[in-house]
C-alpha positions as YAML, in Angstrom:
chain: A
units: angstrom
residues:
- id: 1
  name: UNK
  ca: [133.60, 123.45, 296.62]
- id: 2
  name: UNK
  ca: [136.41, 121.17, 295.52]
- id: 3
  name: UNK
  ca: [139.20, 123.42, 294.21]
- id: 4
  name: UNK
  ca: [140.18, 121.34, 291.15]
- id: 5
  name: UNK
  ca: [139.45, 123.34, 288.01]
- id: 6
  name: UNK
  ca: [140.51, 123.84, 284.42]
- id: 7
  name: UNK
  ca: [140.94, 127.39, 283.17]
- id: 8
  name: UNK
  ca: [140.10, 127.54, 279.44]
- id: 9
  name: UNK
  ca: [141.64, 130.50, 277.60]
- id: 10
  name: UNK
  ca: [139.25, 131.26, 274.75]
- id: 11
  name: UNK
  ca: [141.50, 133.95, 273.28]
- id: 12
  name: UNK
  ca: [144.29, 131.37, 272.99]
- id: 13
  name: UNK
  ca: [141.84, 129.01, 271.25]
- id: 14
  name: UNK
  ca: [141.00, 131.67, 268.68]
- id: 15
  name: UNK
  ca: [144.68, 132.43, 268.17]
- id: 16
  name: UNK
  ca: [145.43, 128.76, 267.48]
- id: 17
  name: UNK
  ca: [142.55, 128.53, 265.01]
- id: 18
  name: UNK
  ca: [143.86, 131.56, 263.13]
- id: 19
  name: UNK
  ca: [147.31, 129.97, 263.00]
- id: 20
  name: UNK
  ca: [145.83, 126.76, 261.53]
- id: 21
  name: UNK
  ca: [143.92, 128.71, 258.93]
- id: 22
  name: UNK
  ca: [147.00, 130.74, 258.06]
- id: 23
  name: UNK
  ca: [149.16, 127.65, 257.66]
- id: 24
  name: UNK
  ca: [146.52, 125.88, 255.59]
- id: 25
  name: UNK
  ca: [146.04, 128.77, 253.23]
- id: 26
  name: UNK
  ca: [142.35, 127.99, 252.76]
- id: 27
  name: UNK
  ca: [139.40, 127.06, 254.93]
- id: 28
  name: UNK
  ca: [139.57, 125.28, 258.28]
- id: 29
  name: UNK
  ca: [137.17, 123.03, 260.15]
- id: 30
  name: UNK
  ca: [137.69, 123.34, 263.89]
- id: 31
  name: UNK
  ca: [137.63, 119.80, 265.28]
- id: 32
  name: UNK
  ca: [135.60, 119.84, 268.51]
- id: 33
  name: UNK
  ca: [134.85, 116.13, 268.89]
- id: 34
  name: UNK
  ca: [135.13, 114.46, 272.30]
- id: 35
  name: UNK
  ca: [133.80, 117.61, 273.97]
- id: 36
  name: UNK
  ca: [136.50, 119.67, 272.23]
- id: 37
  name: UNK
  ca: [139.23, 117.35, 273.53]
- id: 38
  name: UNK
  ca: [137.94, 117.92, 277.06]
- id: 39
  name: UNK
  ca: [137.76, 121.71, 276.75]
- id: 40
  name: UNK
  ca: [133.97, 121.99, 276.37]
- id: 41
  name: UNK
  ca: [132.59, 121.74, 272.83]
- id: 42
  name: UNK
  ca: [129.76, 124.23, 273.19]
- id: 43
  name: UNK
  ca: [131.80, 127.03, 274.73]
- id: 44
  name: UNK
  ca: [134.71, 126.45, 272.35]
- id: 45
  name: UNK
  ca: [132.42, 126.46, 269.32]
- id: 46
  name: UNK
  ca: [130.70, 129.60, 270.55]
- id: 47
  name: UNK
  ca: [134.10, 131.28, 270.93]
- id: 48
  name: UNK
  ca: [135.00, 130.38, 267.34]
- id: 49
  name: UNK
  ca: [131.58, 130.85, 265.79]
- id: 50
  name: UNK
  ca: [132.26, 134.29, 264.30]
- id: 51
  name: UNK
  ca: [135.35, 133.18, 262.37]
- id: 52
  name: UNK
  ca: [135.36, 129.40, 261.94]
- id: 53
  name: UNK
  ca: [134.54, 128.06, 258.47]
- id: 54
  name: UNK
  ca: [132.89, 125.11, 260.16]
- id: 55
  name: UNK
  ca: [133.24, 122.47, 262.85]
- id: 56
  name: UNK
  ca: [133.92, 118.75, 262.88]
- id: 57
  name: UNK
  ca: [132.62, 116.16, 265.35]
- id: 58
  name: UNK
  ca: [132.56, 112.39, 265.57]
- id: 59
  name: UNK
  ca: [128.87, 111.69, 266.12]
- id: 60
  name: UNK
  ca: [125.47, 113.10, 265.33]
- id: 61
  name: UNK
  ca: [124.82, 113.51, 269.05]
- id: 62
  name: UNK
  ca: [127.77, 115.90, 269.26]
- id: 63
  name: UNK
  ca: [126.48, 117.84, 266.26]
- id: 64
  name: UNK
  ca: [122.97, 118.16, 267.66]
- id: 65
  name: UNK
  ca: [124.35, 119.46, 270.95]
- id: 66
  name: UNK
  ca: [126.09, 122.25, 269.05]
- id: 67
  name: UNK
  ca: [122.95, 123.07, 267.08]
- id: 68
  name: UNK
  ca: [120.90, 123.19, 270.28]
- id: 69
  name: UNK
  ca: [123.40, 125.73, 271.63]
- id: 70
  name: UNK
  ca: [122.88, 127.96, 268.60]
- id: 71
  name: UNK
  ca: [125.89, 127.01, 266.49]
- id: 72
  name: UNK
  ca: [124.88, 127.74, 262.90]
- id: 73
  name: UNK
  ca: [128.16, 127.15, 261.05]
- id: 74
  name: UNK
  ca: [128.47, 123.92, 259.02]
- id: 75
  name: UNK
  ca: [129.18, 120.79, 261.08]
- id: 76
  name: UNK
  ca: [130.87, 117.74, 259.59]
- id: 77
  name: UNK
  ca: [130.32, 114.23, 260.94]
- id: 78
  name: UNK
  ca: [133.86, 112.87, 260.61]
- id: 79
  name: UNK
  ca: [132.79, 109.24, 260.87]
- id: 80
  name: UNK
  ca: [129.67, 109.82, 258.86]
- id: 81
  name: UNK
  ca: [126.43, 108.13, 259.85]
- id: 82
  name: UNK
  ca: [126.40, 104.84, 261.74]
- id: 83
  name: UNK
  ca: [122.95, 103.81, 260.54]
- id: 84
  name: UNK
  ca: [120.88, 104.82, 257.54]
- id: 85
  name: UNK
  ca: [118.18, 105.91, 259.99]
- id: 86
  name: UNK
  ca: [120.34, 108.94, 260.85]
- id: 87
  name: UNK
  ca: [120.06, 110.38, 257.34]
- id: 88
  name: UNK
  ca: [116.75, 112.22, 257.94]
- id: 89
  name: UNK
  ca: [118.33, 114.01, 260.91]
- id: 90
  name: UNK
  ca: [121.39, 114.85, 258.84]
- id: 91
  name: UNK
  ca: [119.14, 116.41, 256.20]
- id: 92
  name: UNK
  ca: [116.91, 118.17, 258.73]
- id: 93
  name: UNK
  ca: [119.86, 119.83, 260.45]
- id: 94
  name: UNK
  ca: [121.83, 120.38, 257.23]
- id: 95
  name: UNK
  ca: [124.82, 118.50, 258.57]
- id: 96
  name: UNK
  ca: [127.75, 117.53, 256.39]
- id: 97
  name: UNK
  ca: [128.59, 113.86, 256.44]
- id: 98
  name: UNK
  ca: [131.68, 111.84, 255.66]
- id: 99
  name: UNK
  ca: [131.20, 108.77, 253.50]
- id: 100
  name: UNK
  ca: [133.96, 106.18, 253.65]
- id: 101
  name: UNK
  ca: [132.29, 102.78, 253.39]
- id: 102
  name: UNK
  ca: [130.43, 101.10, 250.52]
- id: 103
  name: UNK
  ca: [127.31, 100.63, 252.63]
- id: 104
  name: UNK
  ca: [127.16, 104.38, 253.27]
- id: 105
  name: UNK
  ca: [127.25, 105.03, 249.52]
- id: 106
  name: UNK
  ca: [124.35, 102.60, 249.07]
- id: 107
  name: UNK
  ca: [122.40, 104.16, 251.93]
- id: 108
  name: UNK
  ca: [122.76, 107.62, 250.41]
- id: 109
  name: UNK
  ca: [121.66, 106.35, 247.02]
- id: 110
  name: UNK
  ca: [118.52, 104.92, 248.59]
- id: 111
  name: UNK
  ca: [117.72, 108.02, 250.67]
- id: 112
  name: UNK
  ca: [115.04, 110.33, 249.32]
- id: 113
  name: UNK
  ca: [116.49, 113.53, 250.76]
- id: 114
  name: UNK
  ca: [114.42, 116.73, 250.94]
- id: 115
  name: UNK
  ca: [117.54, 118.72, 250.04]
- id: 116
  name: UNK
  ca: [120.92, 118.17, 248.44]
- id: 117
  name: UNK
  ca: [123.48, 117.00, 251.00]
- id: 118
  name: UNK
  ca: [127.14, 117.91, 251.33]
- id: 119
  name: UNK
  ca: [129.24, 114.76, 251.32]
- id: 120
  name: UNK
  ca: [132.89, 114.42, 252.31]
- id: 121
  name: UNK
  ca: [134.01, 111.36, 250.37]
- id: 122
  name: UNK
  ca: [136.86, 109.62, 252.13]
- id: 123
  name: UNK
  ca: [139.77, 107.87, 250.46]
- id: 124
  name: UNK
  ca: [141.86, 105.26, 252.24]
- id: 125
  name: UNK
  ca: [145.28, 106.49, 251.15]
- id: 126
  name: UNK
  ca: [147.16, 104.29, 253.61]
- id: 127
  name: UNK
  ca: [145.64, 104.77, 257.06]
- id: 128
  name: UNK
  ca: [143.61, 101.57, 256.52]
- id: 129
  name: UNK
  ca: [140.91, 102.55, 258.91]
- id: 130
  name: UNK
  ca: [137.96, 104.26, 257.20]
- id: 131
  name: UNK
  ca: [137.83, 105.11, 253.52]
- id: 132
  name: UNK
  ca: [137.51, 103.61, 250.06]
- id: 133
  name: UNK
  ca: [140.38, 102.33, 247.92]
- id: 134
  name: UNK
  ca: [141.27, 104.29, 244.80]
- id: 135
  name: UNK
  ca: [139.02, 102.43, 242.37]
- id: 136
  name: UNK
  ca: [136.05, 102.35, 244.74]
- id: 137
  name: UNK
  ca: [136.61, 106.03, 245.58]
- id: 138
  name: UNK
  ca: [136.47, 107.11, 241.94]
- id: 139
  name: UNK
  ca: [133.44, 104.93, 241.31]
- id: 140
  name: UNK
  ca: [131.67, 106.35, 244.38]
- id: 141
  name: UNK
  ca: [132.47, 109.89, 243.26]
- id: 142
  name: UNK
  ca: [130.87, 109.22, 239.90]
- id: 143
  name: UNK
  ca: [127.80, 107.63, 241.45]
- id: 144
  name: UNK
  ca: [127.28, 110.27, 244.13]
- id: 145
  name: UNK
  ca: [127.79, 113.09, 241.62]
- id: 146
  name: UNK
  ca: [124.84, 111.75, 239.62]
- id: 147
  name: UNK
  ca: [122.48, 111.66, 242.61]
- id: 148
  name: UNK
  ca: [120.03, 114.56, 243.09]
- id: 149
  name: UNK
  ca: [120.31, 114.11, 246.85]
- id: 150
  name: UNK
  ca: [124.04, 114.96, 246.75]
- id: 151
  name: UNK
  ca: [124.79, 118.59, 246.04]
- id: 152
  name: UNK
  ca: [128.46, 118.94, 246.86]
- id: 153
  name: UNK
  ca: [131.40, 116.59, 247.29]
- id: 154
  name: UNK
  ca: [134.57, 117.33, 249.21]
- id: 155
  name: UNK
  ca: [137.29, 114.70, 248.78]
- id: 156
  name: UNK
  ca: [139.20, 113.85, 251.93]
- id: 157
  name: UNK
  ca: [141.76, 111.47, 253.38]
- id: 158
  name: UNK
  ca: [143.52, 111.09, 256.72]
- id: 159
  name: UNK
  ca: [147.28, 111.00, 257.33]
- id: 160
  name: UNK
  ca: [148.59, 108.22, 259.54]
- id: 161
  name: UNK
  ca: [152.15, 109.35, 260.28]
- id: 162
  name: UNK
  ca: [152.27, 113.10, 259.82]
- id: 163
  name: UNK
  ca: [153.62, 113.46, 263.35]
- id: 164
  name: UNK
  ca: [156.76, 111.55, 262.25]
- id: 165
  name: UNK
  ca: [158.81, 114.08, 260.35]
- id: 166
  name: UNK
  ca: [161.38, 111.48, 259.29]
- id: 167
  name: UNK
  ca: [158.78, 109.20, 257.70]
- id: 168
  name: UNK
  ca: [158.09, 109.18, 253.98]
- id: 169
  name: UNK
  ca: [154.56, 107.90, 254.55]
- id: 170
  name: UNK
  ca: [152.96, 111.36, 254.43]
- id: 171
  name: UNK
  ca: [154.26, 112.07, 250.94]
- id: 172
  name: UNK
  ca: [153.24, 108.58, 249.85]
- id: 173
  name: UNK
  ca: [149.70, 109.14, 251.07]
- id: 174
  name: UNK
  ca: [149.55, 112.58, 249.45]
- id: 175
  name: UNK
  ca: [150.61, 110.99, 246.14]
- id: 176
  name: UNK
  ca: [147.87, 108.34, 246.40]
- id: 177
  name: UNK
  ca: [145.34, 111.08, 247.12]
- id: 178
  name: UNK
  ca: [146.51, 113.09, 244.11]
- id: 179
  name: UNK
  ca: [146.11, 110.04, 241.87]
- id: 180
  name: UNK
  ca: [142.67, 109.19, 243.23]
- id: 181
  name: UNK
  ca: [141.31, 112.73, 242.87]
- id: 182
  name: UNK
  ca: [142.88, 113.56, 239.49]
- id: 183
  name: UNK
  ca: [140.25, 115.04, 237.18]
- id: 184
  name: UNK
  ca: [137.45, 114.82, 239.74]
- id: 185
  name: UNK
  ca: [135.34, 117.83, 240.61]
- id: 186
  name: UNK
  ca: [135.30, 119.05, 244.20]
- id: 187
  name: UNK
  ca: [137.38, 120.56, 246.95]
- id: 188
  name: UNK
  ca: [139.97, 118.57, 248.89]
- id: 189
  name: UNK
  ca: [140.92, 118.02, 252.53]
- id: 190
  name: UNK
  ca: [144.11, 116.30, 253.71]
- id: 191
  name: UNK
  ca: [145.77, 118.13, 256.56]
- id: 192
  name: UNK
  ca: [145.38, 117.38, 260.24]
- id: 193
  name: UNK
  ca: [147.30, 119.24, 262.97]
- id: 194
  name: UNK
  ca: [150.71, 117.56, 262.50]
- id: 195
  name: UNK
  ca: [150.51, 118.02, 258.72]
- id: 196
  name: UNK
  ca: [149.78, 121.72, 259.16]
- id: 197
  name: UNK
  ca: [152.68, 122.17, 261.55]
- id: 198
  name: UNK
  ca: [155.26, 119.90, 259.98]
- id: 199
  name: UNK
  ca: [154.54, 119.39, 256.28]
- id: 200
  name: UNK
  ca: [154.21, 122.77, 254.53]
- id: 201
  name: UNK
  ca: [154.32, 121.14, 251.08]
- id: 202
  name: UNK
  ca: [151.20, 119.05, 251.80]
- id: 203
  name: UNK
  ca: [148.14, 121.24, 251.49]
- id: 204
  name: UNK
  ca: [144.48, 121.14, 250.47]
- id: 205
  name: UNK
  ca: [141.40, 123.37, 250.18]
- id: 206
  name: UNK
  ca: [140.18, 122.46, 253.65]
- id: 207
  name: UNK
  ca: [142.24, 121.65, 256.74]
- id: 208
  name: UNK
  ca: [141.06, 119.92, 259.90]
- id: 209
  name: UNK
  ca: [143.01, 121.17, 262.96]
- id: 210
  name: UNK
  ca: [142.34, 119.25, 266.15]
- id: 211
  name: UNK
  ca: [144.98, 119.04, 268.87]
- id: 212
  name: UNK
  ca: [146.76, 122.21, 267.79]
- id: 213
  name: UNK
  ca: [143.58, 124.22, 268.43]
- id: 214
  name: UNK
  ca: [144.09, 123.51, 272.11]
- id: 215
  name: UNK
  ca: [147.71, 124.62, 272.11]
- id: 216
  name: UNK
  ca: [149.49, 121.26, 272.13]
- id: 217
  name: UNK
  ca: [152.27, 120.41, 269.69]
- id: 218
  name: UNK
  ca: [151.67, 116.93, 268.19]
- id: 219
  name: UNK
  ca: [155.22, 116.79, 266.83]
- id: 220
  name: UNK
  ca: [158.24, 115.48, 268.72]
- id: 221
  name: UNK
  ca: [160.21, 118.65, 268.00]
- id: 222
  name: UNK
  ca: [159.58, 122.35, 268.41]
- id: 223
  name: UNK
  ca: [159.91, 124.96, 265.68]
- id: 224
  name: UNK
  ca: [159.22, 128.63, 265.08]
- id: 225
  name: UNK
  ca: [155.75, 127.57, 263.94]
- id: 226
  name: UNK
  ca: [154.89, 125.39, 266.93]
- id: 227
  name: UNK
  ca: [156.20, 128.15, 269.21]
- id: 228
  name: UNK
  ca: [153.18, 130.20, 268.11]
- id: 229
  name: UNK
  ca: [150.76, 127.75, 269.70]
- id: 230
  name: UNK
  ca: [149.15, 129.03, 272.89]
- id: 231
  name: UNK
  ca: [148.06, 126.54, 275.59]
- id: 232
  name: UNK
  ca: [144.32, 126.70, 276.13]
- id: 233
  name: UNK
  ca: [143.87, 124.60, 279.29]
- id: 234
  name: UNK
  ca: [145.52, 125.33, 282.63]
- id: 235
  name: UNK
  ca: [144.78, 122.58, 285.18]
- id: 236
  name: UNK
  ca: [144.86, 123.88, 288.74]
- id: 237
  name: UNK
  ca: [143.91, 122.86, 292.24]
- id: 238
  name: UNK
  ca: [144.95, 123.59, 295.82]
- id: 239
  name: UNK
  ca: [146.78, 122.03, 298.71]
- id: 240
  name: UNK
  ca: [144.15, 120.63, 301.08]
- id: 241
  name: UNK
  ca: [146.43, 119.09, 303.75]
- id: 242
  name: UNK
  ca: [150.11, 118.95, 304.74]
- id: 243
  name: UNK
  ca: [152.27, 116.79, 306.99]
- id: 244
  name: UNK
  ca: [155.90, 116.06, 307.79]
- id: 245
  name: UNK
  ca: [157.29, 112.57, 307.27]
- id: 246
  name: UNK
  ca: [160.66, 111.28, 308.43]
- id: 247
  name: UNK
  ca: [163.45, 109.80, 306.32]
- id: 248
  name: UNK
  ca: [162.58, 106.27, 305.28]
- id: 249
  name: UNK
  ca: [158.80, 106.88, 305.35]
- id: 250
  name: UNK
  ca: [156.74, 106.26, 302.17]
- id: 251
  name: UNK
  ca: [153.96, 108.32, 300.59]
- id: 252
  name: UNK
  ca: [150.90, 106.93, 298.86]
- id: 253
  name: UNK
  ca: [150.06, 103.64, 297.18]
- id: 254
  name: UNK
  ca: [152.82, 101.16, 296.58]
- id: 255
  name: UNK
  ca: [155.43, 103.20, 298.48]
- id: 256
  name: UNK
  ca: [156.73, 104.46, 295.17]
- id: 257
  name: UNK
  ca: [158.25, 107.45, 296.94]
- id: 258
  name: UNK
  ca: [160.30, 106.97, 300.07]
- id: 259
  name: UNK
  ca: [161.67, 110.07, 301.77]
- id: 260
  name: UNK
  ca: [165.46, 110.35, 301.84]
- id: 261
  name: UNK
  ca: [165.21, 113.13, 304.43]
- id: 262
  name: UNK
  ca: [162.58, 114.78, 306.59]
- id: 263
  name: UNK
  ca: [159.99, 115.90, 304.05]
- id: 264
  name: UNK
  ca: [156.94, 118.16, 304.11]
- id: 265
  name: UNK
  ca: [154.19, 116.63, 301.99]
- id: 266
  name: UNK
  ca: [151.34, 118.61, 300.48]
- id: 267
  name: UNK
  ca: [148.14, 116.82, 299.48]
- id: 268
  name: UNK
  ca: [146.47, 118.30, 296.38]
- id: 269
  name: UNK
  ca: [142.83, 117.83, 295.33]
- id: 270
  name: UNK
  ca: [143.58, 116.37, 291.91]
- id: 271
  name: UNK
  ca: [143.80, 112.76, 290.76]
- id: 272
  name: UNK
  ca: [143.60, 110.44, 287.81]
- id: 273
  name: UNK
  ca: [139.80, 110.62, 287.85]
- id: 274
  name: UNK
  ca: [140.29, 114.30, 287.04]
- id: 275
  name: UNK
  ca: [142.53, 113.51, 284.08]
- id: 276
  name: UNK
  ca: [145.96, 113.79, 285.69]
- id: 277
  name: UNK
  ca: [148.13, 110.78, 284.67]
- id: 278
  name: UNK
  ca: [148.10, 108.05, 287.33]
- id: 279
  name: UNK
  ca: [151.67, 107.04, 286.68]
- id: 280
  name: UNK
  ca: [153.29, 110.45, 286.46]
- id: 281
  name: UNK
  ca: [156.78, 109.78, 287.88]
- id: 282
  name: UNK
  ca: [158.32, 111.16, 291.04]
- id: 283
  name: UNK
  ca: [159.85, 114.53, 290.30]
- id: 284
  name: UNK
  ca: [157.30, 115.57, 287.66]
- id: 285
  name: UNK
  ca: [157.34, 119.39, 287.78]
- id: 286
  name: UNK
  ca: [154.38, 121.34, 289.11]
- id: 287
  name: UNK
  ca: [154.03, 124.98, 290.16]
- id: 288
  name: UNK
  ca: [153.05, 125.84, 293.72]
- id: 289
  name: UNK
  ca: [152.14, 129.47, 294.42]
- id: 290
  name: UNK
  ca: [154.11, 130.46, 291.29]
- id: 291
  name: UNK
  ca: [157.19, 128.58, 292.52]
- id: 292
  name: UNK
  ca: [158.68, 125.39, 291.05]
- id: 293
  name: UNK
  ca: [157.68, 122.19, 292.85]
- id: 294
  name: UNK
  ca: [157.59, 118.46, 292.18]
- id: 295
  name: UNK
  ca: [155.19, 115.56, 292.42]
- id: 296
  name: UNK
  ca: [156.01, 112.74, 294.83]
- id: 297
  name: UNK
  ca: [154.25, 109.40, 295.21]
- id: 298
  name: UNK
  ca: [151.72, 107.67, 293.01]
- id: 299
  name: UNK
  ca: [148.73, 109.69, 291.86]
- id: 300
  name: UNK
  ca: [145.49, 108.51, 293.50]
- id: 301
  name: UNK
  ca: [141.98, 108.72, 292.08]
- id: 302
  name: UNK
  ca: [141.16, 112.02, 293.78]
- id: 303
  name: UNK
  ca: [144.46, 113.27, 295.22]
- id: 304
  name: UNK
  ca: [148.15, 113.59, 294.55]
- id: 305
  name: UNK
  ca: [151.08, 114.68, 296.68]
- id: 306
  name: UNK
  ca: [153.81, 117.25, 296.19]
- id: 307
  name: UNK
  ca: [157.02, 118.09, 298.02]
- id: 308
  name: UNK
  ca: [156.69, 121.33, 300.00]
- id: 309
  name: UNK
  ca: [159.97, 121.02, 301.90]
- id: 310
  name: UNK
  ca: [161.72, 123.76, 299.94]
- id: 311
  name: UNK
  ca: [158.61, 125.94, 299.79]
- id: 312
  name: UNK
  ca: [158.15, 127.35, 303.31]
- id: 313
  name: UNK
  ca: [155.56, 129.88, 302.11]
- id: 314
  name: UNK
  ca: [153.31, 127.12, 300.78]
- id: 315
  name: UNK
  ca: [150.68, 125.26, 302.76]
- id: 316
  name: UNK
  ca: [146.96, 124.54, 302.93]
- id: 317
  name: UNK
  ca: [145.22, 126.72, 300.37]
- id: 318
  name: UNK
  ca: [148.27, 127.12, 298.12]
- id: 319
  name: UNK
  ca: [147.45, 127.01, 294.44]
- id: 320
  name: UNK
  ca: [149.04, 124.25, 292.38]
- id: 321
  name: UNK
  ca: [149.30, 124.31, 288.60]
- id: 322
  name: UNK
  ca: [149.48, 120.82, 287.10]
- id: 323
  name: UNK
  ca: [149.73, 121.63, 283.38]
- id: 324
  name: UNK
  ca: [149.44, 124.71, 281.24]
- id: 325
  name: UNK
  ca: [150.06, 128.23, 282.45]
- id: 326
  name: UNK
  ca: [153.41, 128.27, 284.24]
- id: 327
  name: UNK
  ca: [153.47, 124.48, 284.53]
- id: 328
  name: UNK
  ca: [154.47, 121.90, 281.95]
- id: 329
  name: UNK
  ca: [152.67, 121.99, 278.64]
- id: 330
  name: UNK
  ca: [150.62, 118.99, 277.53]
- id: 331
  name: UNK
  ca: [153.35, 118.09, 275.06]
- id: 332
  name: UNK
  ca: [155.94, 118.14, 277.86]
- id: 333
  name: UNK
  ca: [153.89, 116.31, 280.47]
- id: 334
  name: UNK
  ca: [152.50, 113.49, 278.31]
- id: 335
  name: UNK
  ca: [155.78, 111.73, 277.36]
- id: 336
  name: UNK
  ca: [156.98, 111.85, 280.96]
- id: 337
  name: UNK
  ca: [153.92, 109.81, 281.88]
- id: 338
  name: UNK
  ca: [153.90, 107.42, 278.95]
- id: 339
  name: UNK
  ca: [150.66, 108.81, 277.54]
- id: 340
  name: UNK
  ca: [149.63, 110.93, 274.56]
- id: 341
  name: UNK
  ca: [149.04, 114.66, 274.54]
- id: 342
  name: UNK
  ca: [145.76, 113.79, 272.77]
- id: 343
  name: UNK
  ca: [144.68, 111.63, 275.71]
- id: 344
  name: UNK
  ca: [145.30, 113.97, 278.62]
- id: 345
  name: UNK
  ca: [142.73, 116.75, 278.07]
- id: 346
  name: UNK
  ca: [140.11, 114.27, 276.82]
- id: 347
  name: UNK
  ca: [140.24, 112.60, 280.24]
- id: 348
  name: UNK
  ca: [139.26, 115.84, 281.99]
- id: 349
  name: UNK
  ca: [135.63, 115.15, 282.83]
- id: 350
  name: UNK
  ca: [134.64, 116.00, 286.38]
- id: 351
  name: UNK
  ca: [136.85, 119.06, 286.90]
- id: 352
  name: UNK
  ca: [134.83, 122.25, 286.61]
- id: 353
  name: UNK
  ca: [135.81, 124.45, 283.70]
- id: 354
  name: UNK
  ca: [136.20, 128.20, 283.99]
- id: 355
  name: UNK
  ca: [136.36, 130.17, 280.75]
- id: 356
  name: UNK
  ca: [138.56, 133.23, 280.51]
- id: 357
  name: UNK
  ca: [139.59, 135.66, 277.78]
- id: 358
  name: UNK
  ca: [143.38, 135.98, 277.67]
...
């Protein structure tokens, strides 16, 4: 069996959820969209089931997968429904749905629901993606509140620049949200992961932690709070071949690495098809048999190469940690490779996942 695998620490996941809930001071939806950012939505939701206030996904397909696995906690569709034809399923499975477009308001008004639905009404406070402007938001709140098919409204918005601690945009958006929701009945939801970690004066009844659940810091700086995050994914594989090359010889595609001295090269069963960044630079740290090592050469689809010259104990069968565990964290690896810490775990698709406790 190919040795590439991702160890998923479920105890760390629970610890990160508790931190998010603590920081938010209220209730927290665990965001498990995109297969829990590559960590496995079903297993992650099962691990959090006993304490999570609810879960959030992007699509109804993701929600139904969780229900089929026995998840009974509330599940919010963050993007709402894509077609009015989804509303019967939403009612049947008692899903919560976001509403952020005029056509969704109209579809709800026309839907003869067998039970009162929970709606998360979304304000566009400055993200300019999904959501209603202030006037349309207040009008939609009034209209939905009068409908028998709507039983509960949570008012939400999304922050565009909460990961930029020197930007005033977060406070501006929070002020727009306060104006839009003034005097309206219902709970509120503003905070995503960076807001929870970096903006303690911006809070709401519900918070929606995503990336921080998986132990990655979305901020550019560390703090005593972000230090409490525990990495959930540890990407590992093994050396499957080794060879010596002479000074002046290249390794891999494009001859991006050329040996300056006689070099022992280890080939590792891990590539960009497994989620490791294709353009990770020469010298990117890895851990080989618990010892520091470095990447050399361009990452291939299924393999990458490391320098074993200074690691005489290492060879075929040696374990290599690529991120998490003793290796770089996601937040450390991503900027070295010109990618986002959000992107890296989501790209982990074909690597087998092994779930551990602690």
